[in-house]
Structure formats: structure tokens, C-alpha cells
PDB file of C-alpha atoms and ligand atoms in Angstrom:
ATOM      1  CA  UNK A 904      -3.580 -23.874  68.153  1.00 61.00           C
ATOM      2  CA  UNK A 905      -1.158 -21.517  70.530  1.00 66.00           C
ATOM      3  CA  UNK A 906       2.366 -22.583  70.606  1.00 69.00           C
ATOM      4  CA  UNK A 907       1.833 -23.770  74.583  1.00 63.00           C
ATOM      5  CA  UNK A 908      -0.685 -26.508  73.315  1.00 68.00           C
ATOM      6  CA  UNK A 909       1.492 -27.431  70.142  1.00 68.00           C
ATOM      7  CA  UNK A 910       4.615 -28.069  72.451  1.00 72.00           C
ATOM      8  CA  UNK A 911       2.150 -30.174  74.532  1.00 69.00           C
ATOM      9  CA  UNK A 912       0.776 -32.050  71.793  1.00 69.00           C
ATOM     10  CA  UNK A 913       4.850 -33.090  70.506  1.00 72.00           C
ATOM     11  CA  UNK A 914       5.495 -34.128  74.026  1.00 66.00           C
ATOM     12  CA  UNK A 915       2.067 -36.011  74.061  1.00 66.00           C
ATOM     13  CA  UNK A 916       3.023 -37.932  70.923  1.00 66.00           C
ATOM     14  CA  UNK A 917       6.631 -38.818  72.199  1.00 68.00           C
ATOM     15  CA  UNK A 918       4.999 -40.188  75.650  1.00 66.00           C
ATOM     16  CA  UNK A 919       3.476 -42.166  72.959  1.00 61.00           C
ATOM     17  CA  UNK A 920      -0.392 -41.198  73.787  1.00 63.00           C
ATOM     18  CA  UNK A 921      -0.553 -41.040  69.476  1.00 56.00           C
ATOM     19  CA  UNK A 922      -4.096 -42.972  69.939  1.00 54.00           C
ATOM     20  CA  UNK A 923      -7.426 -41.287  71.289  1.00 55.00           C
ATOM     21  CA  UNK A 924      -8.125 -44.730  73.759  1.00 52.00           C
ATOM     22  CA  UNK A 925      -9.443 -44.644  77.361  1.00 51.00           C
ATOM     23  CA  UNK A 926      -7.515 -45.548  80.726  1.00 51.00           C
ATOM     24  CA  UNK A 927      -9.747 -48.939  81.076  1.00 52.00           C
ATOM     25  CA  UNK A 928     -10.604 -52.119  78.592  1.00 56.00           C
ATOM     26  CA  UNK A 929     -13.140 -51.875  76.280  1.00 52.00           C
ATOM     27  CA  UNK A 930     -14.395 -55.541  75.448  1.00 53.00           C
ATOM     28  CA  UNK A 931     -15.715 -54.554  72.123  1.00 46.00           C
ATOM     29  CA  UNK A 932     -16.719 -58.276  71.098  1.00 45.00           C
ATOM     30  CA  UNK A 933     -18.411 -58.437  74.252  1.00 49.00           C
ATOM     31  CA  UNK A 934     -20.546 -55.712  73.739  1.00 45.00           C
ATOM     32  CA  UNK A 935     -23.944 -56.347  73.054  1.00 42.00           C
ATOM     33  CA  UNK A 936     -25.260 -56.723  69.750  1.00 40.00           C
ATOM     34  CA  UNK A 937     -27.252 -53.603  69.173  1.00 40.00           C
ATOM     35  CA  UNK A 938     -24.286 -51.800  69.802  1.00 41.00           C
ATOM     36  CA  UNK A 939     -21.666 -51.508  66.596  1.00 39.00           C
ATOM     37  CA  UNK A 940     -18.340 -52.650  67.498  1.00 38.00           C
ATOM     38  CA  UNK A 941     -16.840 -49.388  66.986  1.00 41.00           C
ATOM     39  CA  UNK A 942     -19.576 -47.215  68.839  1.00 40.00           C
ATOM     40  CA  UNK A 943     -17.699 -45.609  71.973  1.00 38.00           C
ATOM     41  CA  UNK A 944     -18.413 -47.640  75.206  1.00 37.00           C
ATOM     42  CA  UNK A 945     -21.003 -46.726  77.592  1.00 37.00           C
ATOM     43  CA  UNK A 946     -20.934 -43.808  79.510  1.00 34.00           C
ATOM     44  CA  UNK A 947     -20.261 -44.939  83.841  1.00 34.00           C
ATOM     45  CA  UNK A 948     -22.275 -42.430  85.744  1.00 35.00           C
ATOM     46  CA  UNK A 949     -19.312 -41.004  87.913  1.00 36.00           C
ATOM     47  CA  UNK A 950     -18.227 -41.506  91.357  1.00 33.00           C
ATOM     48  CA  UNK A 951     -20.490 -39.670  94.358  1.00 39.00           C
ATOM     49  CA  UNK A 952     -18.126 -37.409  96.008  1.00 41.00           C
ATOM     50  CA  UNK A 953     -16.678 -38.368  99.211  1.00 42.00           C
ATOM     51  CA  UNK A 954     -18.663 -37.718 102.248  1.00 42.00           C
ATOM     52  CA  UNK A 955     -17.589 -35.022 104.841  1.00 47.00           C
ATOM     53  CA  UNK A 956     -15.026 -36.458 107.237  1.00 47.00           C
ATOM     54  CA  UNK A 957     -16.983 -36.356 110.681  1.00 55.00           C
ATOM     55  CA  UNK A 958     -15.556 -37.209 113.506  1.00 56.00           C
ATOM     56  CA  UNK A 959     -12.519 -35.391 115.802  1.00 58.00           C
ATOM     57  CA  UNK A 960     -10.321 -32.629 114.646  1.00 58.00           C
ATOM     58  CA  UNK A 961      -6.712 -34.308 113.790  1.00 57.00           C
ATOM     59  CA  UNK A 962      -4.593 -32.360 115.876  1.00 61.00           C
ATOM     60  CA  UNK A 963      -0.825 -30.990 114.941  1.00 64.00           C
ATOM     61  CA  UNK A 964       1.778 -33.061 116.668  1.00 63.00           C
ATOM     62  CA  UNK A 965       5.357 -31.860 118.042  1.00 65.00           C
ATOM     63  CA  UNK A 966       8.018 -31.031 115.751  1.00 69.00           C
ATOM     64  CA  UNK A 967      11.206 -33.342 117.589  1.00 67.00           C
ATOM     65  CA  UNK A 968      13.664 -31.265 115.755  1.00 74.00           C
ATOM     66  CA  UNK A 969      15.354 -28.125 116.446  1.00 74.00           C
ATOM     67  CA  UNK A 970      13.703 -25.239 115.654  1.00 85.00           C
ATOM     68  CA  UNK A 971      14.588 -23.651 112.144  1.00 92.00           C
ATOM     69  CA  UNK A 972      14.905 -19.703 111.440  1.00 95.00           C
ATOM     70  CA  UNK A 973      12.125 -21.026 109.032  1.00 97.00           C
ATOM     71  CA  UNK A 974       9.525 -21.867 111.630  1.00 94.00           C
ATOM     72  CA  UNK A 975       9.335 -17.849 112.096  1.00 93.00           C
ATOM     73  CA  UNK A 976       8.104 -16.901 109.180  1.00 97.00           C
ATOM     74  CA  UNK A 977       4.300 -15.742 108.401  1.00 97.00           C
ATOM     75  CA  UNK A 978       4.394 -14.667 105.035  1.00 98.00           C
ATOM     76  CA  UNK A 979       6.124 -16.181 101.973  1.00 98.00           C
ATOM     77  CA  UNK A 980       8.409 -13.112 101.978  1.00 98.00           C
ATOM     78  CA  UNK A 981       9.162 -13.249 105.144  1.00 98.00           C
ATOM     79  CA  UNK A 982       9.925 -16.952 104.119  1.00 98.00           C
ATOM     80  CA  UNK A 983      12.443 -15.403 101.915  1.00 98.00           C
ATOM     81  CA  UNK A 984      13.936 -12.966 103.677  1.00 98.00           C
ATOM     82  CA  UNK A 985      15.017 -15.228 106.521  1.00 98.00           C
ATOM     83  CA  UNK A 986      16.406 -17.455 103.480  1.00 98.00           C
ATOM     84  CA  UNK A 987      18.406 -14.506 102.049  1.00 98.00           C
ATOM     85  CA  UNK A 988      19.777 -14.465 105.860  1.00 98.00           C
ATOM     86  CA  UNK A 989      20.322 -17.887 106.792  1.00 98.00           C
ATOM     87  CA  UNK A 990      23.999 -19.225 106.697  1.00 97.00           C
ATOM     88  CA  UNK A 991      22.992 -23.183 107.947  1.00 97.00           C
ATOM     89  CA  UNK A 992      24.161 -24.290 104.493  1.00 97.00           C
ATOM     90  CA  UNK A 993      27.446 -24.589 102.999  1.00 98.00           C
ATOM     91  CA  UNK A 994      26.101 -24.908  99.406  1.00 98.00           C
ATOM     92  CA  UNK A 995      25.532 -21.078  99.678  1.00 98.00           C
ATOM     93  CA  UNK A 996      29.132 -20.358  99.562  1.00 97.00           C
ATOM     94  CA  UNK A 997      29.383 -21.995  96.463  1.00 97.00           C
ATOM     95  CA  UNK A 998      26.341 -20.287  94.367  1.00 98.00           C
ATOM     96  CA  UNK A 999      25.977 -17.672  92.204  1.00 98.00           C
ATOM     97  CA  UNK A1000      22.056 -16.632  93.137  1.00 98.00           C
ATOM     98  CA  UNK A1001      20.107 -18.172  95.920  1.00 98.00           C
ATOM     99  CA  UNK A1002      17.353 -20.131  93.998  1.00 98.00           C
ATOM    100  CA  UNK A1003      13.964 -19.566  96.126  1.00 98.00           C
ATOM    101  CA  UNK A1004      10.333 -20.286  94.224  1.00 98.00           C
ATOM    102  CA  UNK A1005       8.787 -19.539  91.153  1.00 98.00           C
ATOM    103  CA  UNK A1006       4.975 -19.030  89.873  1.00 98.00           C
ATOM    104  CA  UNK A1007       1.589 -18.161  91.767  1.00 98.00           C
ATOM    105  CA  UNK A1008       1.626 -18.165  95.651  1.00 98.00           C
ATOM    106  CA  UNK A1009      -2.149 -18.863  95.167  1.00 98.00           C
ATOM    107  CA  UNK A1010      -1.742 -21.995  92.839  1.00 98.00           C
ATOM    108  CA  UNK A1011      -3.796 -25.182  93.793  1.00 97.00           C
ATOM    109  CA  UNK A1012      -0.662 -27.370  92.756  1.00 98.00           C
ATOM    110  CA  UNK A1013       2.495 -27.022  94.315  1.00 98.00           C
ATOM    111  CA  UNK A1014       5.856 -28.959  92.592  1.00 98.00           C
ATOM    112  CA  UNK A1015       9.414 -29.839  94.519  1.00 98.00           C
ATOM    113  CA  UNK A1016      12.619 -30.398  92.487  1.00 98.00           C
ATOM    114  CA  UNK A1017      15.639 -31.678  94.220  1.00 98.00           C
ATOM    115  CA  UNK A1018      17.921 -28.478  94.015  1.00 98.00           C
ATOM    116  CA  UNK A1019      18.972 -25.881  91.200  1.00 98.00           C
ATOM    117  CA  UNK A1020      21.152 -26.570  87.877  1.00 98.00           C
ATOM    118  CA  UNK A1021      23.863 -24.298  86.650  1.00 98.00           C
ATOM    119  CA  UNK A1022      20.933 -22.277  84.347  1.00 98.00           C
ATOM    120  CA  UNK A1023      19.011 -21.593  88.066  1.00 98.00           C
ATOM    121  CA  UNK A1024      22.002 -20.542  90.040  1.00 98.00           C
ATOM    122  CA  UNK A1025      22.423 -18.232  87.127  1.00 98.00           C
ATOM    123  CA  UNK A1026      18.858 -16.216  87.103  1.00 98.00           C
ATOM    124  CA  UNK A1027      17.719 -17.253  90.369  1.00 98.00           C
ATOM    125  CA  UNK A1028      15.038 -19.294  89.073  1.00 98.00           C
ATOM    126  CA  UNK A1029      13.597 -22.767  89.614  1.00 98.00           C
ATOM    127  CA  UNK A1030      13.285 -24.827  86.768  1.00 98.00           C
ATOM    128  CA  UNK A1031      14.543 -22.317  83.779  1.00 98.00           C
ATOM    129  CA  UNK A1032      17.435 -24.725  82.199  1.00 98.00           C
ATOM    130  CA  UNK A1033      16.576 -27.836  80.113  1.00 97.00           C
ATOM    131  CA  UNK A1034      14.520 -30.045  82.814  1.00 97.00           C
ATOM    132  CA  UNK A1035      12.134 -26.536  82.753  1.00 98.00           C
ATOM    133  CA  UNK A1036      11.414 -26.435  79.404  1.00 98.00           C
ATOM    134  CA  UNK A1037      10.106 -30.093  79.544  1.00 98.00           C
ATOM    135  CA  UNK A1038       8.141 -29.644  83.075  1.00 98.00           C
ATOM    136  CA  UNK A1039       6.253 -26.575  81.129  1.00 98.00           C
ATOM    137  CA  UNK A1040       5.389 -28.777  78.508  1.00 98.00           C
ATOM    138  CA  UNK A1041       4.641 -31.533  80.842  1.00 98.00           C
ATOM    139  CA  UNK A1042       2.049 -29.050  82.876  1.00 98.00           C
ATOM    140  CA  UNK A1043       1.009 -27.474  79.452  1.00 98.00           C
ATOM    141  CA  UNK A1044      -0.512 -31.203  78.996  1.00 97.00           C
ATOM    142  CA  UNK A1045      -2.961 -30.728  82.080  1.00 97.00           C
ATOM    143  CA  UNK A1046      -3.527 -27.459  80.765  1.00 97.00           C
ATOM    144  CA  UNK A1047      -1.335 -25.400  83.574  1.00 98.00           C
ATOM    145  CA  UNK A1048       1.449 -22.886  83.053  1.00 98.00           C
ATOM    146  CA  UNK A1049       3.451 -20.756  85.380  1.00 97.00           C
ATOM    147  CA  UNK A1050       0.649 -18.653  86.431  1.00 98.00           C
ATOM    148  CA  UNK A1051      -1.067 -21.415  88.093  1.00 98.00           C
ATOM    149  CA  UNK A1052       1.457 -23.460  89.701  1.00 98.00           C
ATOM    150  CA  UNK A1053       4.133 -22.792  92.738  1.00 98.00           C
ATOM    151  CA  UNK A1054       7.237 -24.596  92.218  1.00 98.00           C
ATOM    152  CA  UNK A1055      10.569 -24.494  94.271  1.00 98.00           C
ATOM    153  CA  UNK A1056      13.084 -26.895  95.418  1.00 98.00           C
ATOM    154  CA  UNK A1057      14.169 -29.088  98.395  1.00 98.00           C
ATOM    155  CA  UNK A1058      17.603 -27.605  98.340  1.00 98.00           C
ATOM    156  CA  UNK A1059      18.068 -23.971  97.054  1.00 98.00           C
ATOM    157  CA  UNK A1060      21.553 -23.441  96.017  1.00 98.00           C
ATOM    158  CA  UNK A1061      23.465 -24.820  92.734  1.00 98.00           C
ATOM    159  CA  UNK A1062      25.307 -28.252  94.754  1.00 98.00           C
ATOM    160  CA  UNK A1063      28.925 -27.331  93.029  1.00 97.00           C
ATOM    161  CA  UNK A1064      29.097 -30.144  89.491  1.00 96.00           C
ATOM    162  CA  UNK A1065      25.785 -30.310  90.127  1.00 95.00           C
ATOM    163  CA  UNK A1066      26.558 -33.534  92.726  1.00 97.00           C
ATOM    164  CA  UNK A1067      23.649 -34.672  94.977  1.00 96.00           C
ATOM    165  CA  UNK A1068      23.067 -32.711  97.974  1.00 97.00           C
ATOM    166  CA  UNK A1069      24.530 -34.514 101.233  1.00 97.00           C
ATOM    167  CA  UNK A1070      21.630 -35.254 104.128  1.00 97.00           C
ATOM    168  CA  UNK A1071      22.892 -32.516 106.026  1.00 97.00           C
ATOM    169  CA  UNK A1072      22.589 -29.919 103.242  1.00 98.00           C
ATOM    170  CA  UNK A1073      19.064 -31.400 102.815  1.00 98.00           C
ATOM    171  CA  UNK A1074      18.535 -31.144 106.904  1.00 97.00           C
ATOM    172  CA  UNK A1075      19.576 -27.605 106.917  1.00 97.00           C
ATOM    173  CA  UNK A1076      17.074 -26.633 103.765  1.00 98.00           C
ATOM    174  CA  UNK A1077      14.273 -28.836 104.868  1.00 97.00           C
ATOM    175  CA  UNK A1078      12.173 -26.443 107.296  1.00 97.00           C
ATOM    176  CA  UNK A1079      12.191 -24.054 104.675  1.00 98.00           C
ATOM    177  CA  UNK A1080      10.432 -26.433 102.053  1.00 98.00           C
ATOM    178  CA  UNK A1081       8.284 -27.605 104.945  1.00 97.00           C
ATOM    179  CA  UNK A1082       7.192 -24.040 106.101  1.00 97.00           C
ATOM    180  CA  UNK A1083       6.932 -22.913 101.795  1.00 98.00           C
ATOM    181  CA  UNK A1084       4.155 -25.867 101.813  1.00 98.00           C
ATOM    182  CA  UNK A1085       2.463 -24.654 104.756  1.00 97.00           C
ATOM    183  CA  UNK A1086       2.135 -21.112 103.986  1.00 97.00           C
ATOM    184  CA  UNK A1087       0.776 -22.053  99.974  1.00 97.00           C
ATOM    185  CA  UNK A1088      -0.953 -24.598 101.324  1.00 96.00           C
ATOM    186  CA  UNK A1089      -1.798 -26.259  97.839  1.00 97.00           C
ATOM    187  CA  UNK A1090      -4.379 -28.926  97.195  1.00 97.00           C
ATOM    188  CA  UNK A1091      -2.067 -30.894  95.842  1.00 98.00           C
ATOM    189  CA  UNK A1092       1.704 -31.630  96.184  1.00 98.00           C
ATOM    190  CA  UNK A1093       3.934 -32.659  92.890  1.00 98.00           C
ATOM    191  CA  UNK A1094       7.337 -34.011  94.201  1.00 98.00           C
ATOM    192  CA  UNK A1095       9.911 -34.543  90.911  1.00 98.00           C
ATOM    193  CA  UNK A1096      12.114 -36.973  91.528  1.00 98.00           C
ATOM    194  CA  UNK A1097      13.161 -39.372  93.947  1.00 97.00           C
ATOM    195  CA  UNK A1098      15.277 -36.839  96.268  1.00 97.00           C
ATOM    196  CA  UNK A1099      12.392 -34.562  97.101  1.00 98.00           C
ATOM    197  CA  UNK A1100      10.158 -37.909  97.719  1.00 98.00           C
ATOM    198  CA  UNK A1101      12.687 -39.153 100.204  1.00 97.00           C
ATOM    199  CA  UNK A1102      13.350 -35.359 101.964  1.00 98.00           C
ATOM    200  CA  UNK A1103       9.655 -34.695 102.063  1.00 98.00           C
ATOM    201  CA  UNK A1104       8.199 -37.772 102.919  1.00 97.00           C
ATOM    202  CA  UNK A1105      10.939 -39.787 104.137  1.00 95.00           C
ATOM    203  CA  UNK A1106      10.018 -42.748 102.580  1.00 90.00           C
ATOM    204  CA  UNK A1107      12.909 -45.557 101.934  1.00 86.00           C
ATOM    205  CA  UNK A1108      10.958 -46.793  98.578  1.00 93.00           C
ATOM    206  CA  UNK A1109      12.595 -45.381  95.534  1.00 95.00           C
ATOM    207  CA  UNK A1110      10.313 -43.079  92.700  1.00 98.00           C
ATOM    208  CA  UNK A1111      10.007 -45.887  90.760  1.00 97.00           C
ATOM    209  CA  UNK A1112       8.152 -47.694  93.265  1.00 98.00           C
ATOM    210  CA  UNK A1113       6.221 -44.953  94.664  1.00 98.00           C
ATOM    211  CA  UNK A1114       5.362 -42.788  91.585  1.00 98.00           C
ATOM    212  CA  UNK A1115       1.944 -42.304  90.210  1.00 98.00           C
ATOM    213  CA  UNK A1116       0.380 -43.122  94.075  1.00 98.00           C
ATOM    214  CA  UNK A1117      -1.336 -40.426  96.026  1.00 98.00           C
ATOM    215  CA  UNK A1118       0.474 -40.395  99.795  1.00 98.00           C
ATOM    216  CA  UNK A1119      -0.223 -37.639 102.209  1.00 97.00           C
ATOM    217  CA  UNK A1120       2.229 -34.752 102.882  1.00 97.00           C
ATOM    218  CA  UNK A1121       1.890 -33.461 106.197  1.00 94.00           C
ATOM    219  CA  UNK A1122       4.243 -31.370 109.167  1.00 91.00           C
ATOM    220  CA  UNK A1123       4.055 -30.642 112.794  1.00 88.00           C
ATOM    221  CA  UNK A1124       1.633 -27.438 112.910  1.00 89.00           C
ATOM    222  CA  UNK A1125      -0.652 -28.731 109.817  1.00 85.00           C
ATOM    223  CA  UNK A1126      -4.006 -30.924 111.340  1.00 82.00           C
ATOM    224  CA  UNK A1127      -4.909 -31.757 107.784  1.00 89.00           C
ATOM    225  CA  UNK A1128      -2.790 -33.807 105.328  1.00 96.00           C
ATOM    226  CA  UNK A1129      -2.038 -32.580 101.405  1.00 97.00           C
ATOM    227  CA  UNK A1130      -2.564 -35.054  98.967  1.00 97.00           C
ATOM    228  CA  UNK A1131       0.595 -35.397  97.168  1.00 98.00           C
ATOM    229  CA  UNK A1132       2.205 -37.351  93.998  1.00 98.00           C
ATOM    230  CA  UNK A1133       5.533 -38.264  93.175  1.00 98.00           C
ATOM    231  CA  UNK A1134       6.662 -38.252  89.820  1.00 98.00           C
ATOM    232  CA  UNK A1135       9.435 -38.453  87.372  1.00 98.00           C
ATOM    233  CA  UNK A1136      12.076 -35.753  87.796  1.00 98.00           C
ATOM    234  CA  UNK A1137      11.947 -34.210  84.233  1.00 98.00           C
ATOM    235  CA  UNK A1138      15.760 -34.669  83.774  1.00 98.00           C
ATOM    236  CA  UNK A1139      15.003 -38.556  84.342  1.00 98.00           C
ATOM    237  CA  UNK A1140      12.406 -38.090  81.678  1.00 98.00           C
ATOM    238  CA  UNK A1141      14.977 -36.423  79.374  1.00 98.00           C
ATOM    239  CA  UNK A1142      17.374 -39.110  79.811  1.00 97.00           C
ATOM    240  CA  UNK A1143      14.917 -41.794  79.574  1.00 97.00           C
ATOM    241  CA  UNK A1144      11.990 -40.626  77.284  1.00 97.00           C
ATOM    242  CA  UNK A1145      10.448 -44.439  77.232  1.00 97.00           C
ATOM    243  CA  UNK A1146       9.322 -43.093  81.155  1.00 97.00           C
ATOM    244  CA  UNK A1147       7.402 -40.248  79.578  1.00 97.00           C
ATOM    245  CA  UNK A1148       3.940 -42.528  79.090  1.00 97.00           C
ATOM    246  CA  UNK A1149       3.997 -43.109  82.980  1.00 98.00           C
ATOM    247  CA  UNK A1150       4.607 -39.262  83.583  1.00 98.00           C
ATOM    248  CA  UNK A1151       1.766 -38.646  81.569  1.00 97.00           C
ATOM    249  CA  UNK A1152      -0.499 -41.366  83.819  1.00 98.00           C
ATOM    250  CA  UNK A1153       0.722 -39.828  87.090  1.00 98.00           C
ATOM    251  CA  UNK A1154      -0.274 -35.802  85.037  1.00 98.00           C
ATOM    252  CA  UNK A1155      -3.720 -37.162  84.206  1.00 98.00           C
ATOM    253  CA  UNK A1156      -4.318 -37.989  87.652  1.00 98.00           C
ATOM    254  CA  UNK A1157      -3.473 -35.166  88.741  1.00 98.00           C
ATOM    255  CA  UNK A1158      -5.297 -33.197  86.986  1.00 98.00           C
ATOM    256  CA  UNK A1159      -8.288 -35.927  88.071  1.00 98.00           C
ATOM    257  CA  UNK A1160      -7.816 -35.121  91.406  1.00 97.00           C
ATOM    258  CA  UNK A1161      -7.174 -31.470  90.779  1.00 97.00           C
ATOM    259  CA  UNK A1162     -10.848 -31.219  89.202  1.00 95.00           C
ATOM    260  CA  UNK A1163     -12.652 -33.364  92.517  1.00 94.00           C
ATOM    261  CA  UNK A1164     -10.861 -31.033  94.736  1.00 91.00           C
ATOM    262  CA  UNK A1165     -12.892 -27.818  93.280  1.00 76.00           C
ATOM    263  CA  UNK A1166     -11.719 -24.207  93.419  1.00 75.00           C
TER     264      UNK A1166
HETATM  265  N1  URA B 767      16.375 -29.594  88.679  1.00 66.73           N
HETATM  266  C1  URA B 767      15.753 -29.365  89.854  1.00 66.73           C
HETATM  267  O1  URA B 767      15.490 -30.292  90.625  1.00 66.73           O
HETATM  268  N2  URA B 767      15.421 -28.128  90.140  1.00 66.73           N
HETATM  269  C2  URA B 767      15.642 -27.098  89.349  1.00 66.73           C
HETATM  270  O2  URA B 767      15.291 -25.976  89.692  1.00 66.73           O
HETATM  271  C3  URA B 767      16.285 -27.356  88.124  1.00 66.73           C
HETATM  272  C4  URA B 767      16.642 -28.605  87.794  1.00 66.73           C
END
């Protein structure tokens, strides 16, 4: 066993997944009586895919807002470049490193944090302090690592204490999350925690309402929407390990829908 799965087994067990059952009642008195009580339950011939969507093209709608620096950029470097130059907000004073992505530009999964910790602003990393180590062992559970995820932030400076970012720090970073998602262009969104839920989707419904659904992520110049899922932040889940066992549900969807979608 390598030391990525063992980690992912310990976090398994502390979700409390310490028992090999299925996702959906088994009536095992029920069953008939051929069948010994603790024979596994029959097998339900899966779901047909989806059929094509026919009909119209959606078409991209206008963006009311200002336009962003961001909206300029074609490439993900150019994406960070324009970063590197922006001065729209404050936070940057205040930070060590300006904290821009992390992982494969080609990943199927994209995830959003909220903003950088004190272990980010110092490497210039997402997701390298505590909350990191658990979201690697979260992903290591689905059987992803680094190499096969993208993962950045709504807001990408340190906030000074570490206090929430104010709505205008998140207005002045948002175009640059928006245009990151367009230009990976993942088949499927993770947001971590309620504040890149509410900045992405703008939805008034806290995470603990929302998590574990599958909503649509979408911006002015994309037609098509991006399946997305909001989950625990992992420095919820480290505060509150009893959440872990919902974490896991909303992972092994996930990794569901990641395996429908195909390569
Ligand atoms: N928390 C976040 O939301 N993002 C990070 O990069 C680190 C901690």
C-alpha cells in the first residue's frame, strides 16, 4: 500500500466509512428466499447515458460589469502575468507572495478555496499549510493527487490575521477566478467552502445547505455550463471532523460524475 492510499485510508476511517456498506438500503429479510441473507444484493443494470442535448446553441450573454484586466487574457500565463500587474486590490500590499494556482492546467476537476493562509503567502502556493494536507488526503480518497487537479483561490493574497476578505476585495479578484475557469475549462468545479460558493455562484444559501448538490457554474463568454459541487472547506473539516462523512458523500459523487463525464 503507498503512503498516498494509507493517508487516505486513516482519513476514510475518521469520516467514519470503517464498514464496506453501499449508498442505498439493502432489505436483507426481504430478500427472497433462495438468496442467503448475507449474499451481496443484486446487481442494478446502470443508468443509460444521457441523450445528446438537441436543440439551439445556448448563447453567451453580456457581462454588466466593468471590464477586468482579466478579461484580456488568452493563456493561463498570460492570466498570471496581468495578476502579477494588477494593483485593484489592497490585500496585495499586505502579502508576502501573490498566491496564483497550483496543479495540472489540463485536470478534469478544478477546486476554489476562499483565499491563502499564512503557509501560502509564504511559498506562493495554494493549499500547502494544514487545510492542504487534509484536501490531498481528501482527493487521495477519489484516487486524485496534484497532478490531476487545478486548484486556486477566489482571493489571492494572505487577508492580513487571516480575516475574511471584504466584498470589494472579492469584486476586485473575481474576473480573475472567472477567466482561470474559463481558460481550464474543467468538467467539473469543486468550490471549498462557503465563501467561494457565494463569490462564484452568488447564491444567498449557506454550504451547509447547498453542499453535496450539483449547480451549474457558468460566465458571460461560456455557452455551456460546468457542473460544479460545493463542499466543506477542509479547515471546517479540521475543526469539525464529525462533517468529514458528508465530505466523503459529496467526494464519491464526484468522482461518480467524474467517471460519466469520460476523458
Ligand atoms: N485556505 C484556502 O481557502 N486557500 C488556501 O490556499 C489555503 C487555505
Amino acid at each position: 500500500m503507498t503512503e498516498n492510499s494509507l493517508r487516505a485510508l486513516e482519513w476514510l476511517i475518521e469520516a467514519g466509512a470503517n464498514e464496506a456498506v453501499g449508498e442505498v438500503p439493502v432489505d436483507r429479510f426481504g430478500l427472497a428466499g433462495a438468496q442467503a441473507a448475507d449474499s451481496p444484493p443484486p446487481v442494478i443494470a446502470a443508468r443509460a447515458p444521457a441523450p445528446p442535448v438537441t436543440g439551439p446553441k445556448p448563447q453567451a450573454r453580456p457581462d454588466p460589469r466593468p471590464a477586468s484586466p482579466a478579461a484580456d487574457a488568452t493563456t493561463l500565463d498570460e492570466l498570471r502575468q496581468i495578476l502579477l500587474a494588477f494593483d485593484g486590490c489592497p490585500l496585495k500590499r499586505t502579502a508576502t507572495n501573490t498566491v496564483f494556482a497550483d496543479g495540472n492546467p489540463a485536470a478534469r476537476v478544478m477546486l476554489i478555496g476562499e483565499a491563502p493562509g499564512a503557509e501560502e503567502d509564504r511559498q506562493g502556493k495554494p493549499f500547502v499549510g494544514a487545510s492542504g494536507q487534509l484536501l490531498d488526503r481528501m482527493l487521495a480518497t477519489i484516487d486524485l493527487d496534484r497532478s490531476q487537479v487545478f486548484i486556486s483561490n477566489v482571493i489571492y493574497w494572505r487577508p492580513p490575521g487571516n480575516r475574511d476578505p471584504s466584498p470589494s476585495e472579492v469584486a476586485a479578484c473575481l474576473p480573475f477566478a472567472e477567466r482561470m475557469i474559463e481558460l481550464i475549462d474543467p468538467r467539473v468545479l469543486v468550490l471549498l467552502g462557503g465563501a467561494a460558493l457565494k463569490a462564484l455562484l452568488g447564491r444567498a444559501e449557506g454550504i451547509t445547505r447547498l453542499r453535496g448538490q450539483w449547480l451549474s457554474f457558468t460566465t458571460a463568454r461560456r455557452a455551456y455550463p460546468i457542473d460544479t459541487m460545493a463542499t466543506f472547506h477542509p479547515a471546517f473539516l479540521l475543526r469539525t471532523p464529525g462533517q468529514k462523512r458528508l465530505a466523503w458523500r459529496d467526494l464519491l459523487a464526484i468522482k461518480k460524475r467524474l467517471a460519466a463525464a469520460g476523458p
